Short mmCIF file of C-alpha atoms in Angstrom, two decimals:
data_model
loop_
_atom_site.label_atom_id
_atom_site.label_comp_id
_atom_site.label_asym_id
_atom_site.label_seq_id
_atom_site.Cartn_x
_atom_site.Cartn_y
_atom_site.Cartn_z
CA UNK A 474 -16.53 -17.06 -18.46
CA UNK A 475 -17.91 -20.17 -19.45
CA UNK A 476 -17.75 -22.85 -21.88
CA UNK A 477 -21.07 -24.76 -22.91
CA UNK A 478 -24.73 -24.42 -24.39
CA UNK A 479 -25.42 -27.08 -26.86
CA UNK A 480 -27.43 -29.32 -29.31
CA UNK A 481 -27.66 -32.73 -30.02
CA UNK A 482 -25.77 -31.60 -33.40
CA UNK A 483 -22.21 -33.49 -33.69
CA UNK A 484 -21.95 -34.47 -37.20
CA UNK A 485 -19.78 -31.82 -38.26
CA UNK A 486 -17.37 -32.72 -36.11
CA UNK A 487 -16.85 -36.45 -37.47
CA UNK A 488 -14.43 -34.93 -40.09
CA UNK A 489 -12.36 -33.57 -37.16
CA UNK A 490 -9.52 -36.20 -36.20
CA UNK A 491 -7.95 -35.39 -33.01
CA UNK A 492 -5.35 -32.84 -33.25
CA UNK A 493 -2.42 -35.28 -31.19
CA UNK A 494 -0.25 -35.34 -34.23
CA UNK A 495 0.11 -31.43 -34.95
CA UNK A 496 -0.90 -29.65 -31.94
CA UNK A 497 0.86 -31.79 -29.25
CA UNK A 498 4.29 -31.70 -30.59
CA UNK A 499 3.96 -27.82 -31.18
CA UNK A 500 2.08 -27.89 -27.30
CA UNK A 501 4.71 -30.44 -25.94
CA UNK A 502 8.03 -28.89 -27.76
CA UNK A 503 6.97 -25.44 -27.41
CA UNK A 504 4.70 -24.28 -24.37
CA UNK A 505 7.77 -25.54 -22.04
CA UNK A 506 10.10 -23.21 -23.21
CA UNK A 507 8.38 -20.57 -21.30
CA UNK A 508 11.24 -18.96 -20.19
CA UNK A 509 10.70 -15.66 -21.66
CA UNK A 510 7.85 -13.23 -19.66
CA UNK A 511 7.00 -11.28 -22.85
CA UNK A 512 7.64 -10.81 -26.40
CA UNK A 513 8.36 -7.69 -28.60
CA UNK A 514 8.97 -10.05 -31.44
CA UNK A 515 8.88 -8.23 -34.76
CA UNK A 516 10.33 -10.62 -37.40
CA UNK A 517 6.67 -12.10 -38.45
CA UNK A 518 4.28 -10.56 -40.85
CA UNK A 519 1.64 -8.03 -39.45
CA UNK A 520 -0.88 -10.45 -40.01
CA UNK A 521 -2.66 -8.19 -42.29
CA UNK A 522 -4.01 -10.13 -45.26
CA UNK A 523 -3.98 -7.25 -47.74
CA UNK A 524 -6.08 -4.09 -47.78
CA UNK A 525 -9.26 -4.35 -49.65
CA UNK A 526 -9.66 -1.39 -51.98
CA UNK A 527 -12.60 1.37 -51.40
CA UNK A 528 -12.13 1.38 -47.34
CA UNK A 529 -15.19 3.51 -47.47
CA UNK A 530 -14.52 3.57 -43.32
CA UNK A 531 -11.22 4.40 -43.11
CA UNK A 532 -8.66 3.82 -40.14
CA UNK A 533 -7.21 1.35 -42.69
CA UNK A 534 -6.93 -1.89 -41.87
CA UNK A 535 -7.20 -5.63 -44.02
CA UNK A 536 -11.16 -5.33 -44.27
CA UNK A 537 -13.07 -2.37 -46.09
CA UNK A 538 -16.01 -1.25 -44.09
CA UNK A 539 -18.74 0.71 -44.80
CA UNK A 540 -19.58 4.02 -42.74
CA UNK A 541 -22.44 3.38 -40.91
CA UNK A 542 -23.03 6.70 -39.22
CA UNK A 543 -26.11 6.51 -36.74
CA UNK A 544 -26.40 2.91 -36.78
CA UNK A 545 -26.51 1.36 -33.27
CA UNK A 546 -26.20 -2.75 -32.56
CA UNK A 547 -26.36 -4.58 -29.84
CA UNK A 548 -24.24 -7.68 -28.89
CA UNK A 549 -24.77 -10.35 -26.31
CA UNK A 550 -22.36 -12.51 -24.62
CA UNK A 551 -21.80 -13.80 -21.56
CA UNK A 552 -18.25 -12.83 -21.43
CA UNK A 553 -17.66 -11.09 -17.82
CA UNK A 554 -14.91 -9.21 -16.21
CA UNK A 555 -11.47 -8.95 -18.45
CA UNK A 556 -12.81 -10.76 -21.27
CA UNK A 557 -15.85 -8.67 -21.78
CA UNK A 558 -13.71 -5.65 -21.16
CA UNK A 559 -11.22 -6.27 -23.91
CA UNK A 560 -13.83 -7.54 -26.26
CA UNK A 561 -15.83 -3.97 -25.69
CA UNK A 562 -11.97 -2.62 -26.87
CA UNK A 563 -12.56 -4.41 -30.61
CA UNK A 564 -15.61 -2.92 -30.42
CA UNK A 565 -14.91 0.38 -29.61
CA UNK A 566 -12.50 -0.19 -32.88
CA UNK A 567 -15.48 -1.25 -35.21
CA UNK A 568 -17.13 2.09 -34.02
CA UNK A 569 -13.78 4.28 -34.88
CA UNK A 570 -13.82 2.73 -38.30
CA UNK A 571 -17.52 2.65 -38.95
CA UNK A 572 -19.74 5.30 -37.14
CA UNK A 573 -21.88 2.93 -35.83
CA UNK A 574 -22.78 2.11 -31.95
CA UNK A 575 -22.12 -0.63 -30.56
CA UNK A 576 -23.96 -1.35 -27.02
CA UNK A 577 -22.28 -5.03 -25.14
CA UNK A 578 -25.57 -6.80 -23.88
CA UNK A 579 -24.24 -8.82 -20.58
CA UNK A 580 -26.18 -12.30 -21.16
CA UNK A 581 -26.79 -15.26 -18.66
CA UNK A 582 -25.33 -19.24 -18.99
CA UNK A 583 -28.13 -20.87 -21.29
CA UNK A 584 -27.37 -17.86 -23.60
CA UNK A 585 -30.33 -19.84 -25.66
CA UNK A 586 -32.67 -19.29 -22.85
CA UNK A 587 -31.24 -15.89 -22.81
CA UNK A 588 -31.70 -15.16 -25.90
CA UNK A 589 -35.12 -17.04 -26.47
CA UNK A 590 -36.67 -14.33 -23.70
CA UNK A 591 -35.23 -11.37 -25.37
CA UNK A 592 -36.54 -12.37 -28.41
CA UNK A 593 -39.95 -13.08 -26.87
CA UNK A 594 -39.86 -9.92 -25.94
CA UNK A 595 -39.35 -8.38 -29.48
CA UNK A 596 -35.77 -6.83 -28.55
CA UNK A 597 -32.97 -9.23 -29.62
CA UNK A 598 -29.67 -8.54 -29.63
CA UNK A 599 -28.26 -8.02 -33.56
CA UNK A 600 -25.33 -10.38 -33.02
CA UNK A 601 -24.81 -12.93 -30.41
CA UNK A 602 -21.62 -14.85 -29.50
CA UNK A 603 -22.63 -18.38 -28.85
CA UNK A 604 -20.22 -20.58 -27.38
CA UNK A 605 -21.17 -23.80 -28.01
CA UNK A 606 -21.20 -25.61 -31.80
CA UNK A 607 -24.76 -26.67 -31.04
CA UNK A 608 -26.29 -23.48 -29.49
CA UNK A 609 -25.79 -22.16 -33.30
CA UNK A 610 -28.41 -25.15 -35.09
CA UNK A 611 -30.63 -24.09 -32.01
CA UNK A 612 -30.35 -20.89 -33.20
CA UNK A 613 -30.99 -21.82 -37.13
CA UNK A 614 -33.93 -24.35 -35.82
CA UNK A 615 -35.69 -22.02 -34.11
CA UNK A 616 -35.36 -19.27 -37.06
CA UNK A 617 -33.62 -16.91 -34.85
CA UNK A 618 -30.51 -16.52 -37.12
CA UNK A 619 -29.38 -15.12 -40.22
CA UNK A 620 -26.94 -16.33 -42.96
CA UNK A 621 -23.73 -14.24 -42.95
CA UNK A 622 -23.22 -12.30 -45.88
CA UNK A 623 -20.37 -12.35 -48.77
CA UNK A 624 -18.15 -10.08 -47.37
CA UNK A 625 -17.99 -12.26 -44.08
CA UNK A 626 -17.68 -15.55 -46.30
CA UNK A 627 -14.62 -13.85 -48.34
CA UNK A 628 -13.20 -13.06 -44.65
CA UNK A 629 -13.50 -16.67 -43.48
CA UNK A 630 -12.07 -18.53 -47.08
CA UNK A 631 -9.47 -16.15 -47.13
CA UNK A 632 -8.21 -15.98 -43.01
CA UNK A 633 -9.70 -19.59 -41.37
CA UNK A 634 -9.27 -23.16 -41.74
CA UNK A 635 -11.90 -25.32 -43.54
CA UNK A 636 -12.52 -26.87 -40.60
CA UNK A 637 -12.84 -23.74 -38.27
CA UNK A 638 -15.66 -22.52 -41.50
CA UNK A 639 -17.66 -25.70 -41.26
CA UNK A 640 -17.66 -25.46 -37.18
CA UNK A 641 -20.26 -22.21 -38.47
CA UNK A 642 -22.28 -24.20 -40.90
CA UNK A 643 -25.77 -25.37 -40.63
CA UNK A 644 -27.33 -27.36 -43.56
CA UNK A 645 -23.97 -26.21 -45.58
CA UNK A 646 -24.83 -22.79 -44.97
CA UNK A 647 -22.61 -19.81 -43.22
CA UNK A 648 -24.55 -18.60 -40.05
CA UNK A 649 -21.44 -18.71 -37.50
CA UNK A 650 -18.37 -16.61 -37.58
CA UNK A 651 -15.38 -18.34 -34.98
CA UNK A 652 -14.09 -15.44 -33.23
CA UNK A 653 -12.36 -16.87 -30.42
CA UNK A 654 -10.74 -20.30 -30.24
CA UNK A 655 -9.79 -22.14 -26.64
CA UNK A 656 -7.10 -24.97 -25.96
CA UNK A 657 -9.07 -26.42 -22.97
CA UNK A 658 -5.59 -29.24 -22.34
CA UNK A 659 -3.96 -27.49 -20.26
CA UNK A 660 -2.51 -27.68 -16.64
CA UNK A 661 -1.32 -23.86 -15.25
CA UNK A 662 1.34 -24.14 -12.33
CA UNK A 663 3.26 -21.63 -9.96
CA UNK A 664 6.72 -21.69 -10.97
CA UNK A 665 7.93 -20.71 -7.16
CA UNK A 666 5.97 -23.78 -5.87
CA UNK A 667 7.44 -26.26 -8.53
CA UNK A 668 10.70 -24.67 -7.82
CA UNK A 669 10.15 -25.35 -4.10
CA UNK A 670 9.00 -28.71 -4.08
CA UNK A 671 11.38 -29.64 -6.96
CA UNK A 672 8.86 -30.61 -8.89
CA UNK A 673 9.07 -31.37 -12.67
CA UNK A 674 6.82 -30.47 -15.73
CA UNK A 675 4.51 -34.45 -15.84
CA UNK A 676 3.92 -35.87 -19.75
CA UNK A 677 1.81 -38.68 -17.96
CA UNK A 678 -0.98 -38.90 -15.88
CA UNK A 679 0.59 -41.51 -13.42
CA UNK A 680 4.07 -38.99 -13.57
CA UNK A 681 1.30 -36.40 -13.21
CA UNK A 682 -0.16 -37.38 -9.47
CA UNK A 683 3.74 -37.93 -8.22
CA UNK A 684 4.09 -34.48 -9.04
CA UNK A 685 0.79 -33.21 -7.09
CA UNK A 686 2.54 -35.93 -3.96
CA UNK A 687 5.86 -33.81 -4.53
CA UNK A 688 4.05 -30.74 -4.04
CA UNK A 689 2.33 -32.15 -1.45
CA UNK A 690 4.60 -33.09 0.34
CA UNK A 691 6.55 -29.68 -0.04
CA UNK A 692 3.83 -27.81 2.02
CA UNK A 693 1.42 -26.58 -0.72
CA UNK A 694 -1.96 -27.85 -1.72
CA UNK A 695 -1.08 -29.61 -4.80
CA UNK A 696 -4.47 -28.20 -7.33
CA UNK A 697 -7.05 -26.05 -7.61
CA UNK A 698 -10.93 -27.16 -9.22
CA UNK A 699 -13.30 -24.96 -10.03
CA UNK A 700 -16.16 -26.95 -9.13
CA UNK A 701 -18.83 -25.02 -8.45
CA UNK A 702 -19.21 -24.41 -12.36
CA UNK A 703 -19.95 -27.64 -13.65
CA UNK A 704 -17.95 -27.15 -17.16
CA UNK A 705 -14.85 -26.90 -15.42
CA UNK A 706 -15.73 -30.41 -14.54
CA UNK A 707 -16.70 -31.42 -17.88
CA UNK A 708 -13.41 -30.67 -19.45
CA UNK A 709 -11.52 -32.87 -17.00
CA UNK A 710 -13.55 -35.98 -18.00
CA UNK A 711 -13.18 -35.04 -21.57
CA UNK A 712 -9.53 -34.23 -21.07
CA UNK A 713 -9.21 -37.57 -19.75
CA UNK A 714 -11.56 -39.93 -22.17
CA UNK A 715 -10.02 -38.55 -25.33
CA UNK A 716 -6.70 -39.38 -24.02
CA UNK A 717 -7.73 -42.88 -22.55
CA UNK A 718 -10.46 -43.87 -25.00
CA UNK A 719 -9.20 -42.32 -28.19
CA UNK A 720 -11.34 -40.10 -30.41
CA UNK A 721 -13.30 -42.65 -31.98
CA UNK A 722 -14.43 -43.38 -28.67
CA UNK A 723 -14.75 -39.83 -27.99
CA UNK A 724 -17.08 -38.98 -30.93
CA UNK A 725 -19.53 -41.74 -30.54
CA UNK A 726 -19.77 -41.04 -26.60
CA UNK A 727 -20.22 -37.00 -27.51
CA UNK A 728 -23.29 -37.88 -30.40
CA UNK A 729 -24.48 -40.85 -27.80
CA UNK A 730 -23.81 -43.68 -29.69
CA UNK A 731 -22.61 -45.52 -27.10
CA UNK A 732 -24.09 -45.23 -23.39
CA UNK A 733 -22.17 -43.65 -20.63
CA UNK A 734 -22.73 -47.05 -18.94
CA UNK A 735 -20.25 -47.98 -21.18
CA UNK A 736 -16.80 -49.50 -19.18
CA UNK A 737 -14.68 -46.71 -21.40
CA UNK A 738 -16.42 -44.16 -18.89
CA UNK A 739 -15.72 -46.10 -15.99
CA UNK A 740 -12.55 -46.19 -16.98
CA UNK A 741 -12.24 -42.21 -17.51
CA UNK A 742 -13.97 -41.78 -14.04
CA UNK A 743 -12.23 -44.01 -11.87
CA UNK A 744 -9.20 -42.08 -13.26
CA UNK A 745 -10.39 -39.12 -12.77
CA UNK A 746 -10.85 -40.36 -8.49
CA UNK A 747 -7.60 -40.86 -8.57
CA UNK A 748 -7.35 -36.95 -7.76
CA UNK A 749 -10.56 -35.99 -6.99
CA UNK A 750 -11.18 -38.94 -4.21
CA UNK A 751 -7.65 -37.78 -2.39
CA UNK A 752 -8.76 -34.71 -0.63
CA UNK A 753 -5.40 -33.94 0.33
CA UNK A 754 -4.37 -32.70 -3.36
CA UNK A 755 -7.59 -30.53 -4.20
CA UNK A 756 -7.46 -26.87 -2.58
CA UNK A 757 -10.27 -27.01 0.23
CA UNK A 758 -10.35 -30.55 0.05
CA UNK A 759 -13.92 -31.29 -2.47
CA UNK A 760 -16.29 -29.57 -0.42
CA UNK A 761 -13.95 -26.66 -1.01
CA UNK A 762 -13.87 -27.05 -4.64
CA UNK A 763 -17.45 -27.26 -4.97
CA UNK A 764 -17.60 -24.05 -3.40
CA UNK A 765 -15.03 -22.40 -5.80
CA UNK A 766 -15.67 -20.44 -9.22
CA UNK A 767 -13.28 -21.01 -12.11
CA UNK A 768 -11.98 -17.18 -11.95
CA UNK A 769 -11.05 -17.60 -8.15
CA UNK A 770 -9.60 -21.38 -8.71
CA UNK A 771 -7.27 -19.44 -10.96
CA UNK A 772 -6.24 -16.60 -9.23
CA UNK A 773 -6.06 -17.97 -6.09
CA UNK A 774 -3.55 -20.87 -7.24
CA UNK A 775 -1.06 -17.38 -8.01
CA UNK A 776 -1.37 -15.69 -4.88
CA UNK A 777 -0.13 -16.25 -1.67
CA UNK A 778 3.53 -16.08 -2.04
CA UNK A 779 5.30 -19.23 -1.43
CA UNK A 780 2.22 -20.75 0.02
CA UNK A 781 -0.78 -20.21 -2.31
CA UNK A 782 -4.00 -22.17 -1.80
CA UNK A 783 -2.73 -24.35 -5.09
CA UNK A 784 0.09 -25.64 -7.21
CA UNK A 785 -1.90 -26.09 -10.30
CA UNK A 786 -4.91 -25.38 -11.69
CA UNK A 787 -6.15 -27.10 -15.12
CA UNK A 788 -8.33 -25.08 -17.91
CA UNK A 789 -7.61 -23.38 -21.04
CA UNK A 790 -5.49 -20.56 -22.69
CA UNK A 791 -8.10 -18.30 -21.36
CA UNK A 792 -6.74 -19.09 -17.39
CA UNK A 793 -4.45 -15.73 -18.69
CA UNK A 794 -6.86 -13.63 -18.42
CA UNK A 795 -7.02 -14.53 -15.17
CA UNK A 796 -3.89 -14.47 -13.92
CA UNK A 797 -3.40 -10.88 -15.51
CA UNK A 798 -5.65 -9.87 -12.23
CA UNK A 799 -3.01 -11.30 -9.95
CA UNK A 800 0.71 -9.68 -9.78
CA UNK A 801 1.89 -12.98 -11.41
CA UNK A 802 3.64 -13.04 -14.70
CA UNK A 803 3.06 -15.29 -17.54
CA UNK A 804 6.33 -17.40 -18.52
CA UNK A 805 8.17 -16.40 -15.60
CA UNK A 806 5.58 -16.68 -11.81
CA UNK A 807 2.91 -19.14 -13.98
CA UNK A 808 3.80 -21.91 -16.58
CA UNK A 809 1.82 -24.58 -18.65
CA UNK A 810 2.30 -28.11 -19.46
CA UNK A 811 -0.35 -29.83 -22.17
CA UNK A 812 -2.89 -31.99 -19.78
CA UNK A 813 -0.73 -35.25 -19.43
CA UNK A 814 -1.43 -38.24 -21.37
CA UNK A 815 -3.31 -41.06 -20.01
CA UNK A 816 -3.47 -43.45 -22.90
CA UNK A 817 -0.84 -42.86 -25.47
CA UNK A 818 -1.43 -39.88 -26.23
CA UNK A 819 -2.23 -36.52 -25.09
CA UNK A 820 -5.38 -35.02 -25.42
CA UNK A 821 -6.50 -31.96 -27.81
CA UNK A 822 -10.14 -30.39 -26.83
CA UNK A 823 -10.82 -27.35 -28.38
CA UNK A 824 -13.79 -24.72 -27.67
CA UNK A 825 -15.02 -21.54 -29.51
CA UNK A 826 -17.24 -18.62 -29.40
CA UNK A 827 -18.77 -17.96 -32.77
CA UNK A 828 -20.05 -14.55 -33.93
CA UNK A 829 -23.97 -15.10 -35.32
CA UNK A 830 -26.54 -12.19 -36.53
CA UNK A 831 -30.01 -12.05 -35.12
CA UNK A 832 -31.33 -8.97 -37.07
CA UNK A 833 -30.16 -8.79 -40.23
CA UNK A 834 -29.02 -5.67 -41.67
CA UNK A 835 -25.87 -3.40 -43.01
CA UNK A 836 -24.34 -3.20 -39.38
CA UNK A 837 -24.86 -6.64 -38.26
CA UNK A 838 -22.76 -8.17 -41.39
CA UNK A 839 -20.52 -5.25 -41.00
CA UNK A 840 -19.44 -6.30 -37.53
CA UNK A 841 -19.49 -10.00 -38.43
CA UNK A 842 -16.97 -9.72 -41.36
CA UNK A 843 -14.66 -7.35 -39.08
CA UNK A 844 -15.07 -9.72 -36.48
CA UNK A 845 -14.20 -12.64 -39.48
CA UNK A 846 -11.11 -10.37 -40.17
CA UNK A 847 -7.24 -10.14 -38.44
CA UNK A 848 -8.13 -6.50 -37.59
CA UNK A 849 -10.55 -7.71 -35.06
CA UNK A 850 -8.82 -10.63 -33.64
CA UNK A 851 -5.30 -9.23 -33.30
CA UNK A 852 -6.74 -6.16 -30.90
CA UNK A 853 -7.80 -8.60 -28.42
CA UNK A 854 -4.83 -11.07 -29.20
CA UNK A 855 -2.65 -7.73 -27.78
CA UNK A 856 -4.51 -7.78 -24.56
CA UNK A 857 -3.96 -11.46 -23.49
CA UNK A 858 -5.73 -14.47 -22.41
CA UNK A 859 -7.09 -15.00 -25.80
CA UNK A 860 -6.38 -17.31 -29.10
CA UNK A 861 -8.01 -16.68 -32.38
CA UNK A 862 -8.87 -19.49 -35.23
CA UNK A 863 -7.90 -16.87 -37.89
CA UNK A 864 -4.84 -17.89 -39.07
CA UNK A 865 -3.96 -14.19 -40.90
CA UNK A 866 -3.69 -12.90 -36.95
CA UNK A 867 0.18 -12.39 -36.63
CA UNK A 868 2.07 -14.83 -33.87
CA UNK A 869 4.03 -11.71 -33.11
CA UNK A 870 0.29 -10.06 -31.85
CA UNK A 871 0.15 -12.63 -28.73
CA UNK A 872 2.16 -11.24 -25.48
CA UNK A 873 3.91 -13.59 -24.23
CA UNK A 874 5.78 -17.06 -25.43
CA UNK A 875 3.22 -18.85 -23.81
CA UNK A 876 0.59 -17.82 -25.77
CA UNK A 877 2.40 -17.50 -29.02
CA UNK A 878 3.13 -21.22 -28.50
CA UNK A 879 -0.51 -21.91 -27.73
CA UNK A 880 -1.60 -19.72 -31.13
CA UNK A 881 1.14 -21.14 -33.55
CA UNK A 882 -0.21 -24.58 -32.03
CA UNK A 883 -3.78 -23.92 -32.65
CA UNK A 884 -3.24 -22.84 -36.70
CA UNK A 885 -0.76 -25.70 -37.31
CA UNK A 886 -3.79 -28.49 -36.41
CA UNK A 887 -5.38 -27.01 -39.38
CA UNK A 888 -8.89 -29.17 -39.46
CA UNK A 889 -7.54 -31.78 -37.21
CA UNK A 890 -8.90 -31.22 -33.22
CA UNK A 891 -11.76 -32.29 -31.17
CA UNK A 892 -14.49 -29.70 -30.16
CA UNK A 893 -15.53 -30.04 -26.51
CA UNK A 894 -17.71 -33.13 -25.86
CA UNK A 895 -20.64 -31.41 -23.75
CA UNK A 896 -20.41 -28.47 -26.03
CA UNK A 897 -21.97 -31.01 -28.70
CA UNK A 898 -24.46 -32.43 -26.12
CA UNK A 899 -27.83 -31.01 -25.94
CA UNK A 900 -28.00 -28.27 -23.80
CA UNK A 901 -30.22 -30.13 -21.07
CA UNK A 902 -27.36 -32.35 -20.47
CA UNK A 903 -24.42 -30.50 -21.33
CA UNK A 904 -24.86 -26.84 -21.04
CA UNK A 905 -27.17 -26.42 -17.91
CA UNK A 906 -26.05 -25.21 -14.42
CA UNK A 907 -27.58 -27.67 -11.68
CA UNK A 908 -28.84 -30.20 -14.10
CA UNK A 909 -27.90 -33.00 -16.40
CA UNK A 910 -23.60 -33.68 -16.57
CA UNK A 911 -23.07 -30.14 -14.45
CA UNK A 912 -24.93 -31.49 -12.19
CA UNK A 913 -23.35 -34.94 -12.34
CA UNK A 914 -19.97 -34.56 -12.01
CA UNK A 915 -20.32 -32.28 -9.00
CA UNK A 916 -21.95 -34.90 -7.18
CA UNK A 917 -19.05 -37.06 -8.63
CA UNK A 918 -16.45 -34.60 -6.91
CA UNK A 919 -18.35 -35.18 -3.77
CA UNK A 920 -18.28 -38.75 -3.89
CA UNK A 921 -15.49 -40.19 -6.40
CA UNK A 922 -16.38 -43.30 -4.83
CA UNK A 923 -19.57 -43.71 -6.63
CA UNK A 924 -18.70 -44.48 -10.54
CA UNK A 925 -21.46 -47.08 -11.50
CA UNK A 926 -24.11 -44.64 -9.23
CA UNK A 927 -22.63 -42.06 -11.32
CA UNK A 928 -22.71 -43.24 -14.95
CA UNK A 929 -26.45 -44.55 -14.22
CA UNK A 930 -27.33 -40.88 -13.76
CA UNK A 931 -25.15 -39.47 -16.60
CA UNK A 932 -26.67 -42.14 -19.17
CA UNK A 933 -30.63 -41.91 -17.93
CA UNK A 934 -30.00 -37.26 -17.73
CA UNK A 935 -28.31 -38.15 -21.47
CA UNK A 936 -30.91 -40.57 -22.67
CA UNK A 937 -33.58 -38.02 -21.97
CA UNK A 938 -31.67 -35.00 -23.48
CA UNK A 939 -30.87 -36.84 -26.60
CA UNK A 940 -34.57 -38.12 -26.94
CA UNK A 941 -36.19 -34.76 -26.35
#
């Protein structure tokens, strides 16, 4: 699982003001009363948005379908392990309902390049799930996709946020369908360590590194990083400039209006040593981290007993997923706190995979519209270690209080939040393992010493991203 591809396509999210107001008093008021493990909460609506007449497909459900017996499709994603496997469950629905096939295509980080050589090749996938705002212009630029049809468009006015609809605009026109939302501010933590140490939940990033010394101190590394993929690294800075900076900041640094020479990101970087240059609070010290892959910076933070490798490990409301491999229990063995505030308020970055057809035909804007529907969204909602933008998906379908928190905060920003900063970058600088910000920041884990060597290389990889 990753998070980035992009394109040097930001303007859409200039209407986007940050989501502090709505989404950090839901995060902040809710996600710490995680008391409860699960939830068998039946008092909200079943987040069906009323059956369309002449389910031709039947199965029922809030979306008619059409039968579609012997049509096959391919999707592509790069989704691996639990996340692929419960999307290929809302699959397997689409092919009760329908008739069709549906074959999962396993694609590679750039899923452009990845897609670019299958099409080169005269077999594209029919739909591809590109998760990154900018990978889906690349996609309209280079003629590769197709605009989603009316049934899709009724789906997304009647079940999504303006803002969540124009995310999957190019030119004003529907090509991307928002299937999956992430909350990428927030800090995961072992209950049994905090408990140990005596550590407390931090609102603050100065309240924040006294809690990694308490835990520290207690016996336990205080957090885990996974830095040997580069996005993991990419939220943390982001995390950490929208919070210090402030989103105007944030949105002329992500459409390079301002230089990352600029003192706000020396600022946001010599903040960001303040963990990464004390080797004592990163599991494996930075060399370790560098050598560690977000799905085992995870798990390993919620194994081990009383002495796992980690407290804490930051990344989004996908981290459940996750921690679903380990015996650990959401809301009662593994807790979240919203990523602490640096400036005066806390940060909001949100990510998203988006649903967009490649060959156009009856299947392809079948799947998109049930994949634009609450049908769709609330199977995998079920299963965990997902949020949806669609805000017809029940809060009841989520498992746990944590993630109903994280869901009911996601739908109450409405069209207020900030998409991920390298998601917007051109996929050169932001999207590329081993090269441009990656690249960067994993030489800044090495050496947090180094800001001004470090910014000089972010602005001249940026500078020739942005020009090409």
């Amino acid at each position: 699982m990753r998070r980035s591809l992009r394109t040097n396509r930001s303007h859409t999210h200039s209407t986007h003001r940050a989501a502090q107001a709505a989404a950090v008093a839901v995060i902040a008021g809710a996600l710490t009363l995680t008391a409860c493990g699960g939830s068998d909460d039946k008092k909200s609506d079943d987040g069906k948005s009323g059956a369309a007449s002449g389910d031709t497909a039947g199965s029922g459900g809030s979306v008619s379908l059409p039968k579609l017996d012997g049509a096959s499709l391919e999707v592509a994603a790069v989704w691996t392990g639990p996340e692929q496997a419960n999307f290929k469950k809302v699959l397997a629905e689409f092919e009760k309902r329908t008739g069709a096939k549906v074959t999962f295509v396993p694609a590679q980080d750039p899923i452009i390049n990845f897609l670019g050589s299958k099409i080169a090749g005269g077999a594209p996938p029919d739909v591809a799930m590109l998760p990154q705002v900018g990978a889906i212009k690349q996609a309209v630029e280079k003629k590769w996709a197709k605009p989603v049809g009316a049934d899709a468009q009724a789906q997304l006015a009647k079940n999504y946020s303006q803002g969540w609809q124009d995310l999957g605009k190019v030119d004003g026109k529907q090509y991307g369908v928002y299937y999956k939302a992430a909350n990428k501010s927030l800090i995961w933590y072992n209950t049994k360590v905090f408990e140990n140490a005596g550590a407390k939940e931090p609102a603050t990033w100065k309240d924040f590194l006294s809690t990694a010394q308490t835990v520290y101190d207690s016996g336990v590394t205080p957090v885990s990083v996974g830095g040997a993929d580069g996005w993991t690294l990419t939220d943390w800075f982001e995390n950490i400039y929208l919070s210090q900076a402030g989103p105007e900041k944030y949105d002329q640094l992500a459409q390079h209006k301002i230089k990352w020479t600029d003192p706000s990101v020396k600022d946001a970087l010599t903040t960001l040593a303040q963990l990464w240059g004390n080797k004592n609070y990163l599991a494996g010290g930075p060399d370790g981290a560098l050598q560690t892959e977000f799905p085992a910076s995870v798990t390993q933070t919620f194994t081990g007993g009383d002495q796992p490798k980690a407290g804490m490990v930051f990344e989004g409301d996908f981290v459940g997923v996750n921690i679903a491999e380990t015996k650990a229990k959401i809301g009662t063995d593994a807790k979240v706190f919203p990523f602490p505030a640096v400036g005066d308020k806390a940060p909001v970055v949100s990510g998203g995979d988006a649903a967009v057809v490649l060959k156009d035909s009856k299947a392809a804007q079948a799947l998109v519209t049930f994949l634009a529907s609450p049908d769709a969204a609330t199977i995998q909602a079920k299963l965990g270690g997902y949020l949806s933008p669609n805000k017809s998906v029940a809060n009841s379908a989520y498992p746990n209080a944590v993630q109903q928190s994280m869901a009911k905060a996601l739908i109450a920003a409405g069209d207020d939040f900030r998409f991920d900063m390298s998601d917007q970058a051109p996929q050169a600088f932001g999207g590329t393992p081993g090269k441009g910000e990656w690249k960067d920041l994993q030489d800044f884990l090495k050496n947090p010493k180094n800001v001004a060597g470090t910014q000089a290389k972010l602005e001249a990889d940026a500078a020739a991203a942005y020009k090409g």
